[in-house]
PDB file of C-alpha atoms in Angstrom:
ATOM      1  CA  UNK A 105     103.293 162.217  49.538  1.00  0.00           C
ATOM      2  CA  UNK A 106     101.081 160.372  51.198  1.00  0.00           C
ATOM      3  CA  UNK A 107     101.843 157.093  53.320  1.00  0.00           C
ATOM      4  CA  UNK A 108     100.571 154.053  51.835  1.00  0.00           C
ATOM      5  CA  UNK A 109      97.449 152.449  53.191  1.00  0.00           C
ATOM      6  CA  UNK A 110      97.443 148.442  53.348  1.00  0.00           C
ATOM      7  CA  UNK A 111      95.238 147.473  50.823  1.00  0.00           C
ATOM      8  CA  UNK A 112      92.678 145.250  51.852  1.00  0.00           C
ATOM      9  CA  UNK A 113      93.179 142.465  49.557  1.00  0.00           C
ATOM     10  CA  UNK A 114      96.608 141.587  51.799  1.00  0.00           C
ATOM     11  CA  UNK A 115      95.505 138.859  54.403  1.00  0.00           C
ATOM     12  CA  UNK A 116      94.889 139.990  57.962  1.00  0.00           C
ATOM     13  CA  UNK A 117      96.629 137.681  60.945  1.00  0.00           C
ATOM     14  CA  UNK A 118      94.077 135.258  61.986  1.00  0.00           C
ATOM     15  CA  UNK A 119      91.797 135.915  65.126  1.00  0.00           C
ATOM     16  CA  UNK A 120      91.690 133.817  67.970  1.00  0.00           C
ATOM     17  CA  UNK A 121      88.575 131.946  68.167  1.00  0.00           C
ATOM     18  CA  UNK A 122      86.598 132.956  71.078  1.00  0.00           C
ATOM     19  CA  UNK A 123      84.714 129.788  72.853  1.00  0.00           C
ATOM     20  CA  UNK A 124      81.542 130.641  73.704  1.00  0.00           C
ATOM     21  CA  UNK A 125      80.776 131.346  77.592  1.00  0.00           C
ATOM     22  CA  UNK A 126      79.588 128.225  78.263  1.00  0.00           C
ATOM     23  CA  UNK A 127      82.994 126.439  76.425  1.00  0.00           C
ATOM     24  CA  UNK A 128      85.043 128.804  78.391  1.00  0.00           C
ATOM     25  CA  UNK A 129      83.271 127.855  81.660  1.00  0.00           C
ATOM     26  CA  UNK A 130      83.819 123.978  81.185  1.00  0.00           C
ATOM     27  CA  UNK A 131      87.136 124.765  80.353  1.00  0.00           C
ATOM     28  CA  UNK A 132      87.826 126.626  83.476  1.00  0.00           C
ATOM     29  CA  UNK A 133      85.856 123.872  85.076  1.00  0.00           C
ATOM     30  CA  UNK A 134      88.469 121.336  83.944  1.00  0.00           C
ATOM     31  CA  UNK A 135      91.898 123.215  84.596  1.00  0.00           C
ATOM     32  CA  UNK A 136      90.453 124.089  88.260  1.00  0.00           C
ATOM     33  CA  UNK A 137      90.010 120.246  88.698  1.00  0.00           C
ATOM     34  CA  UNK A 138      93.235 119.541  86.942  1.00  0.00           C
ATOM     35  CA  UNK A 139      95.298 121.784  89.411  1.00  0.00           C
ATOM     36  CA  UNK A 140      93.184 120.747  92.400  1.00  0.00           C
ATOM     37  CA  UNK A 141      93.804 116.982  91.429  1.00  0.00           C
ATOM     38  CA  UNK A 142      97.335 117.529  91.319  1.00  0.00           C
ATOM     39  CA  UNK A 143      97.531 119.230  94.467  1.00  0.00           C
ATOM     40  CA  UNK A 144      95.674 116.224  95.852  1.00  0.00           C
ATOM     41  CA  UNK A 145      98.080 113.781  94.506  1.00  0.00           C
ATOM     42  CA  UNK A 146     100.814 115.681  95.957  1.00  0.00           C
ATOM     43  CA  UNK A 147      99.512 116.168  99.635  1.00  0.00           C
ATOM     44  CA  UNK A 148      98.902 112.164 100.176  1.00  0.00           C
ATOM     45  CA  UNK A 149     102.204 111.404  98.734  1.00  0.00           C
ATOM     46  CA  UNK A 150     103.497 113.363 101.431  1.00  0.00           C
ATOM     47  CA  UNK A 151     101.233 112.118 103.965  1.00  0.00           C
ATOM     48  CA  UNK A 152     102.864 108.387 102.962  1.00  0.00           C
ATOM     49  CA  UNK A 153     106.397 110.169 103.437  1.00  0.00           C
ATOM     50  CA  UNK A 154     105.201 111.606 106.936  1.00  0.00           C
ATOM     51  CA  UNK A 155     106.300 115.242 105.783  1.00  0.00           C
ATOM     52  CA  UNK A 156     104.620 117.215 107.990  1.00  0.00           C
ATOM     53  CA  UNK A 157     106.634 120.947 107.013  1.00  0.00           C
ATOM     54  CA  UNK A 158     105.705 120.133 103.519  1.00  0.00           C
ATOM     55  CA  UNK A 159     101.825 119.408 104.210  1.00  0.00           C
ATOM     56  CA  UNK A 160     101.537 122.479 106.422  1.00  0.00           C
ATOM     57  CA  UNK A 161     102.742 124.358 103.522  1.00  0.00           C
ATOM     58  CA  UNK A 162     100.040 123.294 101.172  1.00  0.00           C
ATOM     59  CA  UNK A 163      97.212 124.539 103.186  1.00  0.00           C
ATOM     60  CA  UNK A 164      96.973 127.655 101.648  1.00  0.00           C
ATOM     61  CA  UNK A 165      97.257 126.436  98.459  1.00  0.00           C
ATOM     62  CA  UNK A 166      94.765 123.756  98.923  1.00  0.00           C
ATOM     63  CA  UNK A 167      92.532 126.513 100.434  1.00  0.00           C
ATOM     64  CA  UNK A 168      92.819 128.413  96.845  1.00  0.00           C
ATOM     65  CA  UNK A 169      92.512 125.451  94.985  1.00  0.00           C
ATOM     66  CA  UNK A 170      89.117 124.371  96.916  1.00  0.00           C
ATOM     67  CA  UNK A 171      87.787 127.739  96.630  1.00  0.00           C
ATOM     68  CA  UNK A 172      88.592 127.917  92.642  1.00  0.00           C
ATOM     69  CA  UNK A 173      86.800 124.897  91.873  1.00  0.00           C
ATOM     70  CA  UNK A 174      83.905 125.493  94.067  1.00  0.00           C
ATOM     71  CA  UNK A 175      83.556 129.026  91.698  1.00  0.00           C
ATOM     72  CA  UNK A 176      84.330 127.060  88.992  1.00  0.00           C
ATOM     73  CA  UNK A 177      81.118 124.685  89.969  1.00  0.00           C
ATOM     74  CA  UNK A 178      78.845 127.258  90.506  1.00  0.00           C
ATOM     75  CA  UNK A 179      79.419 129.505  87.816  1.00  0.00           C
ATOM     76  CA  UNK A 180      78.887 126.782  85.086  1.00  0.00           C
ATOM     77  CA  UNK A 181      75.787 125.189  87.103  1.00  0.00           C
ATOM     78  CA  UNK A 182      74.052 128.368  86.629  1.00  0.00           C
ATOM     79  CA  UNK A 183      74.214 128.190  83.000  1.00  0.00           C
ATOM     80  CA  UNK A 184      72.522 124.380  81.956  1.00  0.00           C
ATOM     81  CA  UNK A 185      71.545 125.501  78.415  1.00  0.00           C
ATOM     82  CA  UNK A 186      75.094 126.277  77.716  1.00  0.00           C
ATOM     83  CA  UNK A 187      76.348 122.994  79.618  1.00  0.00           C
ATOM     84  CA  UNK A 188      74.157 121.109  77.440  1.00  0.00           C
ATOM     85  CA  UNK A 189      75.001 122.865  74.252  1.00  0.00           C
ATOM     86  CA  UNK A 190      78.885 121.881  75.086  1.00  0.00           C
ATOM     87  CA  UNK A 191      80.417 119.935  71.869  1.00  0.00           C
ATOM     88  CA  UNK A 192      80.122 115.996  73.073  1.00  0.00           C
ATOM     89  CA  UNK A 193      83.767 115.933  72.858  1.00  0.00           C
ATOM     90  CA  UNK A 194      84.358 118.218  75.498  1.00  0.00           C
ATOM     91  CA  UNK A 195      81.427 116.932  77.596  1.00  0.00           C
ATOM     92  CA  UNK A 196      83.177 113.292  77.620  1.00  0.00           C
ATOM     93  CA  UNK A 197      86.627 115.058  78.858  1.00  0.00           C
ATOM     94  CA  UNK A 198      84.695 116.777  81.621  1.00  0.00           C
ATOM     95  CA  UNK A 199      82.954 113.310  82.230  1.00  0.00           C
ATOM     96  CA  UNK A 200      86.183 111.033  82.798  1.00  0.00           C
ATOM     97  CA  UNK A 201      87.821 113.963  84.285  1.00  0.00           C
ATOM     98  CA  UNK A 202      84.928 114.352  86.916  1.00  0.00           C
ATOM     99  CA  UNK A 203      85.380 110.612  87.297  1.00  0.00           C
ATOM    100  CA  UNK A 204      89.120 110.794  88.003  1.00  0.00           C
ATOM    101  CA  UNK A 205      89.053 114.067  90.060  1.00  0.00           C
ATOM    102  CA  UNK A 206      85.857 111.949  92.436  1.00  0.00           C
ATOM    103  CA  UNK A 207      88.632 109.094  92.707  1.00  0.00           C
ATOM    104  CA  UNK A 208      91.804 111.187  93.388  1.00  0.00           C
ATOM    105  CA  UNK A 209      89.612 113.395  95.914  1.00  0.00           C
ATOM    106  CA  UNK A 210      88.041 109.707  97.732  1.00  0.00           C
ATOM    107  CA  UNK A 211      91.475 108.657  98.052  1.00  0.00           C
ATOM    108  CA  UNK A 212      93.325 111.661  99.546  1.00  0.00           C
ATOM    109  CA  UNK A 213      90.237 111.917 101.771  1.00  0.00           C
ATOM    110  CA  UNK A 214      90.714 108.458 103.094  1.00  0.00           C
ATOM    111  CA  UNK A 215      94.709 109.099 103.616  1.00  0.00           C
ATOM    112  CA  UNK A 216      94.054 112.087 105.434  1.00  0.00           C
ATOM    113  CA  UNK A 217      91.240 110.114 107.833  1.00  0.00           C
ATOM    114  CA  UNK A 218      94.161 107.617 108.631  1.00  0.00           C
ATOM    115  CA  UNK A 219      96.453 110.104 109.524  1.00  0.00           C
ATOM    116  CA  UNK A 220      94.082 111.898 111.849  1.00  0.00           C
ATOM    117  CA  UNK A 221      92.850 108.443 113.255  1.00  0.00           C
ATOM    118  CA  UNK A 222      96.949 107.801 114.073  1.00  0.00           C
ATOM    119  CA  UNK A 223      97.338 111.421 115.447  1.00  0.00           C
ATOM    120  CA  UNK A 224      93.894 110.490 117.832  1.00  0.00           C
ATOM    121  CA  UNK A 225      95.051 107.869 118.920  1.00  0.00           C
ATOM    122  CA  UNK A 226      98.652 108.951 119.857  1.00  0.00           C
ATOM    123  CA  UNK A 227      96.765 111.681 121.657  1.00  0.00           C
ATOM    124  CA  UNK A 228      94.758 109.442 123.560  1.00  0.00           C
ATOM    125  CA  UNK A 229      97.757 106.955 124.202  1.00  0.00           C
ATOM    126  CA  UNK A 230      99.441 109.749 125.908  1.00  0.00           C
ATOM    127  CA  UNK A 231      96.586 111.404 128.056  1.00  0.00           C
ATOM    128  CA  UNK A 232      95.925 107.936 129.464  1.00  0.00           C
ATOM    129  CA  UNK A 233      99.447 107.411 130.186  1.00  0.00           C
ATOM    130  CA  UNK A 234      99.223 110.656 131.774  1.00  0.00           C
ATOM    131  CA  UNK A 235      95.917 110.288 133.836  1.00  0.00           C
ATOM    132  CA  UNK A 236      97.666 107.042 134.798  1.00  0.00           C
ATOM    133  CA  UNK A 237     100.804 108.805 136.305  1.00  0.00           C
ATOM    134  CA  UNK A 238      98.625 111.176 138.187  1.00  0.00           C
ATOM    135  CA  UNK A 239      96.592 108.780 139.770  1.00  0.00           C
ATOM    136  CA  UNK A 240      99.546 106.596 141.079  1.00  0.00           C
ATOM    137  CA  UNK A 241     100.644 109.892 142.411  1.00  0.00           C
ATOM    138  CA  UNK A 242      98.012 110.342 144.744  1.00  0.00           C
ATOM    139  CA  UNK A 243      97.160 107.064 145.555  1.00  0.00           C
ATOM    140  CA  UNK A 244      93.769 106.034 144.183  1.00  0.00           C
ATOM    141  CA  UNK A 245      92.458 104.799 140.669  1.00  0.00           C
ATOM    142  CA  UNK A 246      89.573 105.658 139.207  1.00  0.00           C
ATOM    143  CA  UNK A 247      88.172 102.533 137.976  1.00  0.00           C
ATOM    144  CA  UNK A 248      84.905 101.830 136.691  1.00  0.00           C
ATOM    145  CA  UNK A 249      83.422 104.527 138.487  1.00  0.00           C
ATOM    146  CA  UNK A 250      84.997 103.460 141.922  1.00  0.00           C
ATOM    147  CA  UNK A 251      87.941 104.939 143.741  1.00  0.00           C
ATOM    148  CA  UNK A 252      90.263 102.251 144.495  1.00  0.00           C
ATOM    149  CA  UNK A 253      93.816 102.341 145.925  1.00  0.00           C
ATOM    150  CA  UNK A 254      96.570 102.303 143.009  1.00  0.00           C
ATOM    151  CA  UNK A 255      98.029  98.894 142.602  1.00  0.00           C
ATOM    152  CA  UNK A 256      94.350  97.714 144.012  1.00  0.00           C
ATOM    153  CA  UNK A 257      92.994  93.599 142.957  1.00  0.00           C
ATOM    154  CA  UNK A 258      90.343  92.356 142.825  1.00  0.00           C
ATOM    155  CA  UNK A 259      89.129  92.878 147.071  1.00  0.00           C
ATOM    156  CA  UNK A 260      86.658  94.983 148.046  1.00  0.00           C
ATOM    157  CA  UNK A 261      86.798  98.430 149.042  1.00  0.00           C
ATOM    158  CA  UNK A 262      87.893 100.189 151.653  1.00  0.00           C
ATOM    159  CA  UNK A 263      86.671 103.001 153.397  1.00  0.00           C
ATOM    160  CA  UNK A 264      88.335 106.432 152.415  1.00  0.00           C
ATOM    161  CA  UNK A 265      88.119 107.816 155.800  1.00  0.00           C
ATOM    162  CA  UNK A 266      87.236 105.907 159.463  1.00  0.00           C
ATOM    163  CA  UNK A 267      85.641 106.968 162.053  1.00  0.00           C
ATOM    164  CA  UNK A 268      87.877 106.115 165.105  1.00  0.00           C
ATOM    165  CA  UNK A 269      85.464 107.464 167.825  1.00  0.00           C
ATOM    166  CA  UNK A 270      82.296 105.642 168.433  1.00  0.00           C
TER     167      UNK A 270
END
């Protein structure tokens, strides 16, 4: 006895539509800017918290993320014909989501220039304070150029060494 074949009048499962290469491109396009967005969002809420441990452990991520949308960009700019041929549905997605992604990247971009503007000028706060100390220490101020006694006004210089013997 032999087994028995399916007959071909039964209906086969449905196949996945495939997108085409260019469909599948703009849709890698889009998650890559969705995750990337997110990541964005997430990095300069915790830059408004001041959570440094948590920042310093999206770096690598963010490094991923960066590099997976840059692909992403340069993979589907080499194919135009197929960006073009993109159903207009799918073009307008890409289109407010490009538009979102520009303002969520602007604004973390902007948070993270404040932050490093603060962390500057904390820097500089403290190497001042410190050149400050040191010059008190030994005596003289460097001022405008000149080398005047710490504590020094407004009088005029006086010599830093004097010749006794004439």
């Amino acid at each position: 006895m032999t087994p028995a074949m399916p007959s071909s009048d039964a209906p086969s499962p449905p196949s996945p539509v495939l997108a085409s290469p260019a469909e599948a491109r703009a849709l890698s396009l889009i998650a890559a800017m969705e995750r990337l967005m997110a990541l964005y969002q997430e990095e300069t809420a915790l830059l408004k918290k001041r959570d440094i441990k948590a920042m310093l452990a999206l770096v690598e991520r963010k490094h991923l993320l960066t590099k997976s949308y840059e692909d992403a960009v340069r993979v589907i700019s080499l194919d135009m014909a197929g960006l073009r041929a993109l159903d207009p549905d799918l073009k307008a997605r890409m289109k407010s989501l490009a538009e979102l992604f520009h303002k969520e990247s602007m604004e973390n971009a902007t948070t993270l220039r404040a932050a490093a503007a603060v962390a500057q000028s904390v820097v500089n706060i403290m190497v001042n304070t410190i050149n400050k100390q040191r010059n008190q220490e030994q005596g003289y101020v460097a001022k405008h150029g000149a080398a005047r006694p710490a504590g020094y006004r407004r009088a005029g210089i006086p010599p830093l060494a004097v010749n006794q013997c004439l």
